[in-house]
PDB file of C-alpha atoms in Angstrom:
ATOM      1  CA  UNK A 491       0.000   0.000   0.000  1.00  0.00           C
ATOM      2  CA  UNK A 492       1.145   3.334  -0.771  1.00  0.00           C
ATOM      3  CA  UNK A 493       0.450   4.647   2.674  1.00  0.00           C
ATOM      4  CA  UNK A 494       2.849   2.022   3.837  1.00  0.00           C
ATOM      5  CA  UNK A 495       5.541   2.862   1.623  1.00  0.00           C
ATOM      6  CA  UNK A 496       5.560   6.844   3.012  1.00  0.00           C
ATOM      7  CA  UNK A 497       5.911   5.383   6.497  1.00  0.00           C
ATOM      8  CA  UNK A 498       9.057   2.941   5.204  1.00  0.00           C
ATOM      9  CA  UNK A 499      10.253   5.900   3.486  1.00  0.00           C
ATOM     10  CA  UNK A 500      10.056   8.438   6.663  1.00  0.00           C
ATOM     11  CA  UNK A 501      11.464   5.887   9.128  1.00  0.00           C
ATOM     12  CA  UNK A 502      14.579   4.921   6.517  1.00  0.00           C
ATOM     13  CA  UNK A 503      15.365   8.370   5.374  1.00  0.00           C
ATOM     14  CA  UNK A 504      13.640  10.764   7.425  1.00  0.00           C
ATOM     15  CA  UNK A 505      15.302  10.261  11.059  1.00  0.00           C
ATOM     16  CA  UNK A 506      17.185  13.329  10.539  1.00  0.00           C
ATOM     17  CA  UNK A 507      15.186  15.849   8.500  1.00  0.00           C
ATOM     18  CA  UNK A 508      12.735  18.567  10.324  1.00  0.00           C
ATOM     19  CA  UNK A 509       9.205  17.872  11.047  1.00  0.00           C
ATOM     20  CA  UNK A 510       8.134  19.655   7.892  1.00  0.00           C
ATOM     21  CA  UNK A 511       9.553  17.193   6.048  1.00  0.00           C
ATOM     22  CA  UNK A 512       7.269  14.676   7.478  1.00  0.00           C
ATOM     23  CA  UNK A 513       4.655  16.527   7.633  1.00  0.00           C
ATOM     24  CA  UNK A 514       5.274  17.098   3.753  1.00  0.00           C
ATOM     25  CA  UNK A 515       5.507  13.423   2.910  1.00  0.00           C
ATOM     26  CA  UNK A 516       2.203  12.465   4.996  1.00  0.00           C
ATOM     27  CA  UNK A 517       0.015  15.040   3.116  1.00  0.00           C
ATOM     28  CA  UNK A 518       1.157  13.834  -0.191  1.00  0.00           C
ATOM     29  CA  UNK A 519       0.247  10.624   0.564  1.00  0.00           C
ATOM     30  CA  UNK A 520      -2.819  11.570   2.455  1.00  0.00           C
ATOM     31  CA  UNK A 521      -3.922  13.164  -0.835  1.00  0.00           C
ATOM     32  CA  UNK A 522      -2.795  10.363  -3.384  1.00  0.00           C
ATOM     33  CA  UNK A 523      -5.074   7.833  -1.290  1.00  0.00           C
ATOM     34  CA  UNK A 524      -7.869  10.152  -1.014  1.00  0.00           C
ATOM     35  CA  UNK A 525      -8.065  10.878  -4.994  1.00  0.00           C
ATOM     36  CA  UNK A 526      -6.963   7.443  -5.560  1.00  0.00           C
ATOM     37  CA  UNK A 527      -7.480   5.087  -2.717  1.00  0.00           C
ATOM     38  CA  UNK A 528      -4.181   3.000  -1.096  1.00  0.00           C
ATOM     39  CA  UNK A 529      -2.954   1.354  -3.625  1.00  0.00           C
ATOM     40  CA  UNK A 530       0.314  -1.234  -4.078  1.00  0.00           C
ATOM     41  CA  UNK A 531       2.975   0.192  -6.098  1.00  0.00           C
ATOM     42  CA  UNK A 532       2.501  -2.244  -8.948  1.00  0.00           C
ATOM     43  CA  UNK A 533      -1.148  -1.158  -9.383  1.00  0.00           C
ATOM     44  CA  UNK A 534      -0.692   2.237  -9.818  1.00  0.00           C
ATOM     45  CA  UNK A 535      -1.073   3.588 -13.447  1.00  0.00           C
ATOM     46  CA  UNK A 536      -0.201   6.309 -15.128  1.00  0.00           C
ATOM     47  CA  UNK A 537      -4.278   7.013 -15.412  1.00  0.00           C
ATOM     48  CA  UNK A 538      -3.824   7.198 -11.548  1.00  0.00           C
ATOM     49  CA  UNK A 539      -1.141  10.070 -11.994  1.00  0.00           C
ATOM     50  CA  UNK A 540      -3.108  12.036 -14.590  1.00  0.00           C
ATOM     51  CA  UNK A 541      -6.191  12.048 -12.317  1.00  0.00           C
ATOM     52  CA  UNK A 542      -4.006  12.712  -9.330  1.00  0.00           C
ATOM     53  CA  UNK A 543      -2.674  15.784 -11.036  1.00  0.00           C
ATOM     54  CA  UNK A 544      -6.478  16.995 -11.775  1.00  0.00           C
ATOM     55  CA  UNK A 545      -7.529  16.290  -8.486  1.00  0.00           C
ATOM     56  CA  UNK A 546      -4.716  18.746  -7.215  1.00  0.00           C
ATOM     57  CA  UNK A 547      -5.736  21.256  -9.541  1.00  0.00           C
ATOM     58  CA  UNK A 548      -9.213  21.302  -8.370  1.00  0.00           C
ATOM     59  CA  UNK A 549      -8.148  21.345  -4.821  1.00  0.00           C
ATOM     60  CA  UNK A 550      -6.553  25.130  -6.218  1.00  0.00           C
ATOM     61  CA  UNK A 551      -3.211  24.572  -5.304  1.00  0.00           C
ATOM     62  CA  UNK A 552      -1.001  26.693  -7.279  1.00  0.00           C
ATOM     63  CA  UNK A 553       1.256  25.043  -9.899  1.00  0.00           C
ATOM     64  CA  UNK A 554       4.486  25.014  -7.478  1.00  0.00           C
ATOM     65  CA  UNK A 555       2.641  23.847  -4.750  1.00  0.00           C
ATOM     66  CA  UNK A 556       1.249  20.687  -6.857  1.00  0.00           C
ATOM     67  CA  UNK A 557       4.592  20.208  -8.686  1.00  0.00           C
ATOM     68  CA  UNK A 558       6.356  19.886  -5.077  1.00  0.00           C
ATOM     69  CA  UNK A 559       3.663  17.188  -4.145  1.00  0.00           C
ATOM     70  CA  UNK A 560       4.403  15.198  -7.037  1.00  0.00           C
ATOM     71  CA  UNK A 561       8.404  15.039  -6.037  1.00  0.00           C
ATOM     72  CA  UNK A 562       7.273  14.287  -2.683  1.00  0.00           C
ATOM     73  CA  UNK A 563       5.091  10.962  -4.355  1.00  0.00           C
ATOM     74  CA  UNK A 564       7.689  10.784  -7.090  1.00  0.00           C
ATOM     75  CA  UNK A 565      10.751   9.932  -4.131  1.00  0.00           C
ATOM     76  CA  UNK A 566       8.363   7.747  -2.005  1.00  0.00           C
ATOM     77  CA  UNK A 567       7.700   5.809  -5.075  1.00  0.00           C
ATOM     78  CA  UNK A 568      11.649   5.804  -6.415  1.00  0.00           C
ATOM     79  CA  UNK A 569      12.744   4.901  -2.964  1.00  0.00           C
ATOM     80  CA  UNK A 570      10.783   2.140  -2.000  1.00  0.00           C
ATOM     81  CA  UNK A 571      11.076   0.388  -5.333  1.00  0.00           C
ATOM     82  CA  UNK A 572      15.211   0.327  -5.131  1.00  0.00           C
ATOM     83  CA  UNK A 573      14.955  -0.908  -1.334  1.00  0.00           C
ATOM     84  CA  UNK A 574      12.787  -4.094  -2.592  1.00  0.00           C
ATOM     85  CA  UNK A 575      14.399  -3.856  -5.950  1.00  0.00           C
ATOM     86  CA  UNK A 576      11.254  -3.544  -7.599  1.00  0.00           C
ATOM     87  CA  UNK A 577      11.062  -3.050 -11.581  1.00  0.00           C
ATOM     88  CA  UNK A 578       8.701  -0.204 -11.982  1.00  0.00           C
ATOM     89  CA  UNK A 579       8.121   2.442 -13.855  1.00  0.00           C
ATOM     90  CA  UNK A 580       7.218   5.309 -12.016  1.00  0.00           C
ATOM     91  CA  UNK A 581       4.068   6.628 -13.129  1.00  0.00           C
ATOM     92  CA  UNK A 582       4.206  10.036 -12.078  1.00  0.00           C
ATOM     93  CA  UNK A 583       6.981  10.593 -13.965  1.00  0.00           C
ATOM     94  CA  UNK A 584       7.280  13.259 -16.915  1.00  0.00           C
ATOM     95  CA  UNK A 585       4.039  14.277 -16.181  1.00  0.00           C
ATOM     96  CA  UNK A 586       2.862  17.949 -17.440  1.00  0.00           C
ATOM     97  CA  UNK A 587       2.669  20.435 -15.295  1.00  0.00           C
ATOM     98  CA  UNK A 588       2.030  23.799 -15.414  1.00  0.00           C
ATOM     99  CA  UNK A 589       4.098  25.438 -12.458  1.00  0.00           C
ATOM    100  CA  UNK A 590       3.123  29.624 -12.673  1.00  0.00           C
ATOM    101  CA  UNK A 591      -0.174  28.131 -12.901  1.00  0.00           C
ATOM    102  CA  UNK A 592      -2.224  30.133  -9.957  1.00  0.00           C
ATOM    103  CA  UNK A 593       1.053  32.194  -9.035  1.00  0.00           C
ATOM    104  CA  UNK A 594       0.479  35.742  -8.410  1.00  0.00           C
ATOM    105  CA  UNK A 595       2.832  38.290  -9.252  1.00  0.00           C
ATOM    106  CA  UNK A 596       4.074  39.993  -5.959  1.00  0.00           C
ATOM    107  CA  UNK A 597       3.812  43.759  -5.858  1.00  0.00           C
ATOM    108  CA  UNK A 598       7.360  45.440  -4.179  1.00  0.00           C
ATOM    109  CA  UNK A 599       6.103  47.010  -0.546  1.00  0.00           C
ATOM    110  CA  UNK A 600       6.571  50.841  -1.104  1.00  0.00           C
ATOM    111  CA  UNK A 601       9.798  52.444   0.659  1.00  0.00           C
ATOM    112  CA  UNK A 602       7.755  54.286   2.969  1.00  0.00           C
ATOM    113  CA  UNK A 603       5.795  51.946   4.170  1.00  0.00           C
ATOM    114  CA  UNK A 604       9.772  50.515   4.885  1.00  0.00           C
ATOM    115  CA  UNK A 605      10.391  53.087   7.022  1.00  0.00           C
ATOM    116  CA  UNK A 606       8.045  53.224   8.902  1.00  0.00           C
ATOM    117  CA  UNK A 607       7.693  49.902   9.568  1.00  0.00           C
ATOM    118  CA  UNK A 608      11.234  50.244  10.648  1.00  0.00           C
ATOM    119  CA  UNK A 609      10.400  53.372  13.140  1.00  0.00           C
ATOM    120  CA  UNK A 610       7.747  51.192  15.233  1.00  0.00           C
ATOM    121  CA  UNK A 611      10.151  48.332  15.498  1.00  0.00           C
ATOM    122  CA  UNK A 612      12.281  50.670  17.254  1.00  0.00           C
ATOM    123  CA  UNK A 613       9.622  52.153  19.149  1.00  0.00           C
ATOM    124  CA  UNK A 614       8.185  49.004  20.408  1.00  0.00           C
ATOM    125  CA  UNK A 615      11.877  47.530  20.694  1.00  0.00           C
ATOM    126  CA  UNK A 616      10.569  43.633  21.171  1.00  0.00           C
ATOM    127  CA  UNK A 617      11.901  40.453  19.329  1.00  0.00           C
ATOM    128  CA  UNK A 618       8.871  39.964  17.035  1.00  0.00           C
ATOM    129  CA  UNK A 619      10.094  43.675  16.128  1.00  0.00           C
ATOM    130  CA  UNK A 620      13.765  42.534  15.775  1.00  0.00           C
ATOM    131  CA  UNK A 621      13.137  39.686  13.448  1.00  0.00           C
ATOM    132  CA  UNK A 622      10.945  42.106  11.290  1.00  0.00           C
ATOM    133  CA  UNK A 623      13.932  45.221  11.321  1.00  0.00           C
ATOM    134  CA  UNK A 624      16.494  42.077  10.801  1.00  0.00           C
ATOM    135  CA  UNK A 625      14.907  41.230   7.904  1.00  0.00           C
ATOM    136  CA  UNK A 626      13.869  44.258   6.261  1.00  0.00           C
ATOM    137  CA  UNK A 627      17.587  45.840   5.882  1.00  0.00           C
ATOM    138  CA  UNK A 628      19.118  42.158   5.310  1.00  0.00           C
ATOM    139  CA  UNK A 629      16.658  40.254   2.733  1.00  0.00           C
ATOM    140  CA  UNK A 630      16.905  37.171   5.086  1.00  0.00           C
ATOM    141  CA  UNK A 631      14.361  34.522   4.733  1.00  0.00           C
ATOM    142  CA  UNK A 632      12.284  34.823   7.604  1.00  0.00           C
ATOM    143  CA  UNK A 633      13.902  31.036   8.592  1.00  0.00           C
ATOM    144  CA  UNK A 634      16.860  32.253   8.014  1.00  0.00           C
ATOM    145  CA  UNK A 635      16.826  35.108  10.545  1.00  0.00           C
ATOM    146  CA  UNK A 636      14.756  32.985  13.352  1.00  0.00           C
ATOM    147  CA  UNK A 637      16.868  30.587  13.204  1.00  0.00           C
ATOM    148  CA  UNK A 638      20.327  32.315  14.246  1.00  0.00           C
ATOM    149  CA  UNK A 639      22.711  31.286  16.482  1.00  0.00           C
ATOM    150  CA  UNK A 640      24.586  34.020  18.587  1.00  0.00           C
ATOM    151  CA  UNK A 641      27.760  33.112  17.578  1.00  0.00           C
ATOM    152  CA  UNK A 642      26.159  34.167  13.795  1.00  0.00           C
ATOM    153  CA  UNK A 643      26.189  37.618  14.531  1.00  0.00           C
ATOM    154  CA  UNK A 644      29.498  39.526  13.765  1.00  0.00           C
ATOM    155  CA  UNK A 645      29.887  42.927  15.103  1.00  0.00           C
ATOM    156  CA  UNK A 646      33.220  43.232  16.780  1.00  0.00           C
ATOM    157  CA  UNK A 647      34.435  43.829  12.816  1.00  0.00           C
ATOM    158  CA  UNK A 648      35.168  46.549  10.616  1.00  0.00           C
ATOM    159  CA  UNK A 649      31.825  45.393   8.459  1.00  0.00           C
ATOM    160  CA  UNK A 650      29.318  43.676  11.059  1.00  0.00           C
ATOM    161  CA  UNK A 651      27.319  40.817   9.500  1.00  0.00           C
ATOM    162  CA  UNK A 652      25.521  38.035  10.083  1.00  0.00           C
ATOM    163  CA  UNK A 653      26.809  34.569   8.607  1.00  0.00           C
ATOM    164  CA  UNK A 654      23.980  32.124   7.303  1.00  0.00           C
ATOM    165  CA  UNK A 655      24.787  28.451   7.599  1.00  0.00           C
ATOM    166  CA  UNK A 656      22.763  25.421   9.148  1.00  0.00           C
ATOM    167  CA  UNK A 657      22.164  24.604  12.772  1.00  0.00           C
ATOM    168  CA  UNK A 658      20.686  21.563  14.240  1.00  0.00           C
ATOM    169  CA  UNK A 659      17.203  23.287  14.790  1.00  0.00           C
ATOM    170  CA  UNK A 660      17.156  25.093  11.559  1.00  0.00           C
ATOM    171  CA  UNK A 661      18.588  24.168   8.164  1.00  0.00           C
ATOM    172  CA  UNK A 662      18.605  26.100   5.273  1.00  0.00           C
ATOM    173  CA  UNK A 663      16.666  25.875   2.095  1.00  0.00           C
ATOM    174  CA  UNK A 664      19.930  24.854  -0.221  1.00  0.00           C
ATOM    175  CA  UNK A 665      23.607  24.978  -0.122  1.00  0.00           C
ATOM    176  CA  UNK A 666      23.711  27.774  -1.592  1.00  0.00           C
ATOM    177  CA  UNK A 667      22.170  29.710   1.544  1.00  0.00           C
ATOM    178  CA  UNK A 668      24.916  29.590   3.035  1.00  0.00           C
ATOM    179  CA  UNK A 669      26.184  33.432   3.160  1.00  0.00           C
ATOM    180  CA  UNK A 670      27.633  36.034   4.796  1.00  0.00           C
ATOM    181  CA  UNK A 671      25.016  39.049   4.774  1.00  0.00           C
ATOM    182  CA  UNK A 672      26.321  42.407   6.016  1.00  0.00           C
ATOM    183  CA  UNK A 673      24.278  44.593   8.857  1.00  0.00           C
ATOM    184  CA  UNK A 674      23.041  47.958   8.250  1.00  0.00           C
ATOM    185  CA  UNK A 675      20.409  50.127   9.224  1.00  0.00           C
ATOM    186  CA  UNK A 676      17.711  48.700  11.211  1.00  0.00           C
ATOM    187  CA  UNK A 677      19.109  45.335  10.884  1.00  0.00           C
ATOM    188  CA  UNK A 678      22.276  46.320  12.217  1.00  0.00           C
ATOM    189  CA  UNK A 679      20.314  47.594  15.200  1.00  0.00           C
ATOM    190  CA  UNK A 680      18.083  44.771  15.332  1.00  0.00           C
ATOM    191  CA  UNK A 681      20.879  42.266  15.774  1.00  0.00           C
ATOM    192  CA  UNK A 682      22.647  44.343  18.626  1.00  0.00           C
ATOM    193  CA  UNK A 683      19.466  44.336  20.694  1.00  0.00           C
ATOM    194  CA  UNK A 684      18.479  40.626  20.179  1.00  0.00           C
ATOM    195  CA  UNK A 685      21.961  39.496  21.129  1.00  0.00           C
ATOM    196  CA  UNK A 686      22.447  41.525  24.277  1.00  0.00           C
ATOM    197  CA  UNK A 687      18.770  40.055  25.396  1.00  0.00           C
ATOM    198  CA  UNK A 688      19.218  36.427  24.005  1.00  0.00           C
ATOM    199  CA  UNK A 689      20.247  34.627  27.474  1.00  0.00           C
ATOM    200  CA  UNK A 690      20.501  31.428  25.223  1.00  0.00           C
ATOM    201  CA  UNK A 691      22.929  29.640  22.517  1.00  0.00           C
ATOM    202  CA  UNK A 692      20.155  31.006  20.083  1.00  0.00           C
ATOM    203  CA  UNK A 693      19.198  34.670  19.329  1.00  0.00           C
ATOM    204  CA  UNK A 694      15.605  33.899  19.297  1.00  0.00           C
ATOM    205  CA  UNK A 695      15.264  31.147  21.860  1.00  0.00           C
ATOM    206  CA  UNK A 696      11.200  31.849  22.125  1.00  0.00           C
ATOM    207  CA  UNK A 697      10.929  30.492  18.432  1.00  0.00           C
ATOM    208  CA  UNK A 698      13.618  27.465  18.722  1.00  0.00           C
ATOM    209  CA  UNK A 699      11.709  24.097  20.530  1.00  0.00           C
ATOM    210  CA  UNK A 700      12.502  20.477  20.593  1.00  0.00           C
ATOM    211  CA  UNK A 701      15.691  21.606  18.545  1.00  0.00           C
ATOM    212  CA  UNK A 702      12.780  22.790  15.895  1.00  0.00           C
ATOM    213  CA  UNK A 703      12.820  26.585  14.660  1.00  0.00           C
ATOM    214  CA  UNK A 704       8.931  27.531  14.517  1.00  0.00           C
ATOM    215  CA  UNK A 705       9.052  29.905  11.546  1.00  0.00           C
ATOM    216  CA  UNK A 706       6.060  29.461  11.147  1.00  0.00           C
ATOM    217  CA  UNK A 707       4.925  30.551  14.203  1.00  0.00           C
ATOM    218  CA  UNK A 708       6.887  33.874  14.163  1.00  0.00           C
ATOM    219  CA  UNK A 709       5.348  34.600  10.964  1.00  0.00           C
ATOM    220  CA  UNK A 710       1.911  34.744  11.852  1.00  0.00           C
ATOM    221  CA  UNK A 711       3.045  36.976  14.609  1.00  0.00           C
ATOM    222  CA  UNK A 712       4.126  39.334  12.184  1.00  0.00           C
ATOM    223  CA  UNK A 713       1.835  39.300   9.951  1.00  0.00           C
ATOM    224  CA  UNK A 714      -0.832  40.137  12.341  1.00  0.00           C
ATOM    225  CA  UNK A 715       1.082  43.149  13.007  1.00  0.00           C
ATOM    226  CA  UNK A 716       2.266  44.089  10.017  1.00  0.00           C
ATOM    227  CA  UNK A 717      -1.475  43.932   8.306  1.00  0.00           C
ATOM    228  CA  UNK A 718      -1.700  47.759  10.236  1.00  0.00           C
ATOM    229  CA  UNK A 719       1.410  49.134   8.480  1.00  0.00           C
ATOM    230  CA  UNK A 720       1.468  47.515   5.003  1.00  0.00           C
ATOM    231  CA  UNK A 721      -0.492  48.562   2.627  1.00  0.00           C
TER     232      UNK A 721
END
């Protein structure tokens, strides 16, 4: 059963990735046996794939979102046929898909909205308002930034900065994250402040749990406030 082969899959090569890429692997297969019921391997078809791919479309994911699902099913399905040496074609495989399908174009937030977003972080001088300045003079991912160590944050040096690079509770999206990204402005503020109140081995220990960094969680915070200043 396909349901079976995510679990094999999690427990042989998920032991050391984050909870999101569990939960990732779960929902895919949640929604392959709900469009297609839990099949075995050998009796899925490609008909299967095709319908799985409309089923996603009606469910209005956008086209990234549906062509990340599909690796997700594509690996389970990959994985567990060269651990029982199975000889399968993979049916969900060279599929079309159309990913800027449902992808809206992102309109730049205006400078002064910028600024003064900036002057209530300073006014209100609290670490949901240090992640925000951190990231607004920076382009961190919001991950990125919640995630720091203090040991990350450079400012004894001629050019202060911040140096991106995995940490147990937080990795980073590819290898190519890995960075050194200089501090200025509000950032360069933000950073001074969230290390001298950090009394842990991370600069935002209220966000770090279970050796997890809830992103996710700081981002709704922000949001909610930000809804007030953005336009």
């Amino acid at each position: 059963m396909f349901s079976e082969a995510v679990e094999l899959y999690l427990r042989l090569k998920g032991h050391d990735k984050p909870k999101t890429f569990h939960t990732a692997a779960r929902r895919a297969g949640r929604y392959l046996t709900e469009c297609c019921g839990d099949k075995d391997l050998a009796d899925i078809k490609r008909s299967d794939a095709t319908q799985f791919r409309d089923f996603l479309v009606d469910m209005d994911l956008s086209g990234s979102s549906i062509v990340r699902v599909f690796t997700t099913i594509k690996s389970v399905f990959n994985f567990v046929c060269s651990e029982y040496g199975l000889d399968l074609r993979n049916p969900f495989s060279g599929l079309y898909m159309n990913r800027t399908d449902g992808v809206r174009e992102r309109v730049p937030v205006p400078q002064k909205s910028i600024v003064r977003v900036q002057s209530e972080c300073a006014k209100i001088d609290d670490d949901i308002r240090w992640i925000s300045a951190l990231i607004s003079d920076t382009g961190m991912r919001l991950s990125e930034a919640v995630g720091l160590a203090k040991t990350d944050i450079i400012l004894d040096h001629p050019y202060p900065h911040v140096v991106i690079k995995p940490h147990p509770w937080r990795r980073l999206k590819t290898e190519g994250s890995k960075r050194i990204v200089p501090l200025v402005g509000s950032a360069l503020w933000a950073a001074k402040r969230a290390s001298e109140a950090s009394n842990r081995d991370q600069v935002f220990p209220r966000y770090i749990r279970d050796n997890e960094c809830l992103a996710n969680s700081a981002s709704a915070a922000i949001n909610k406030w930000l809804k007030n200043h953005i336009p």
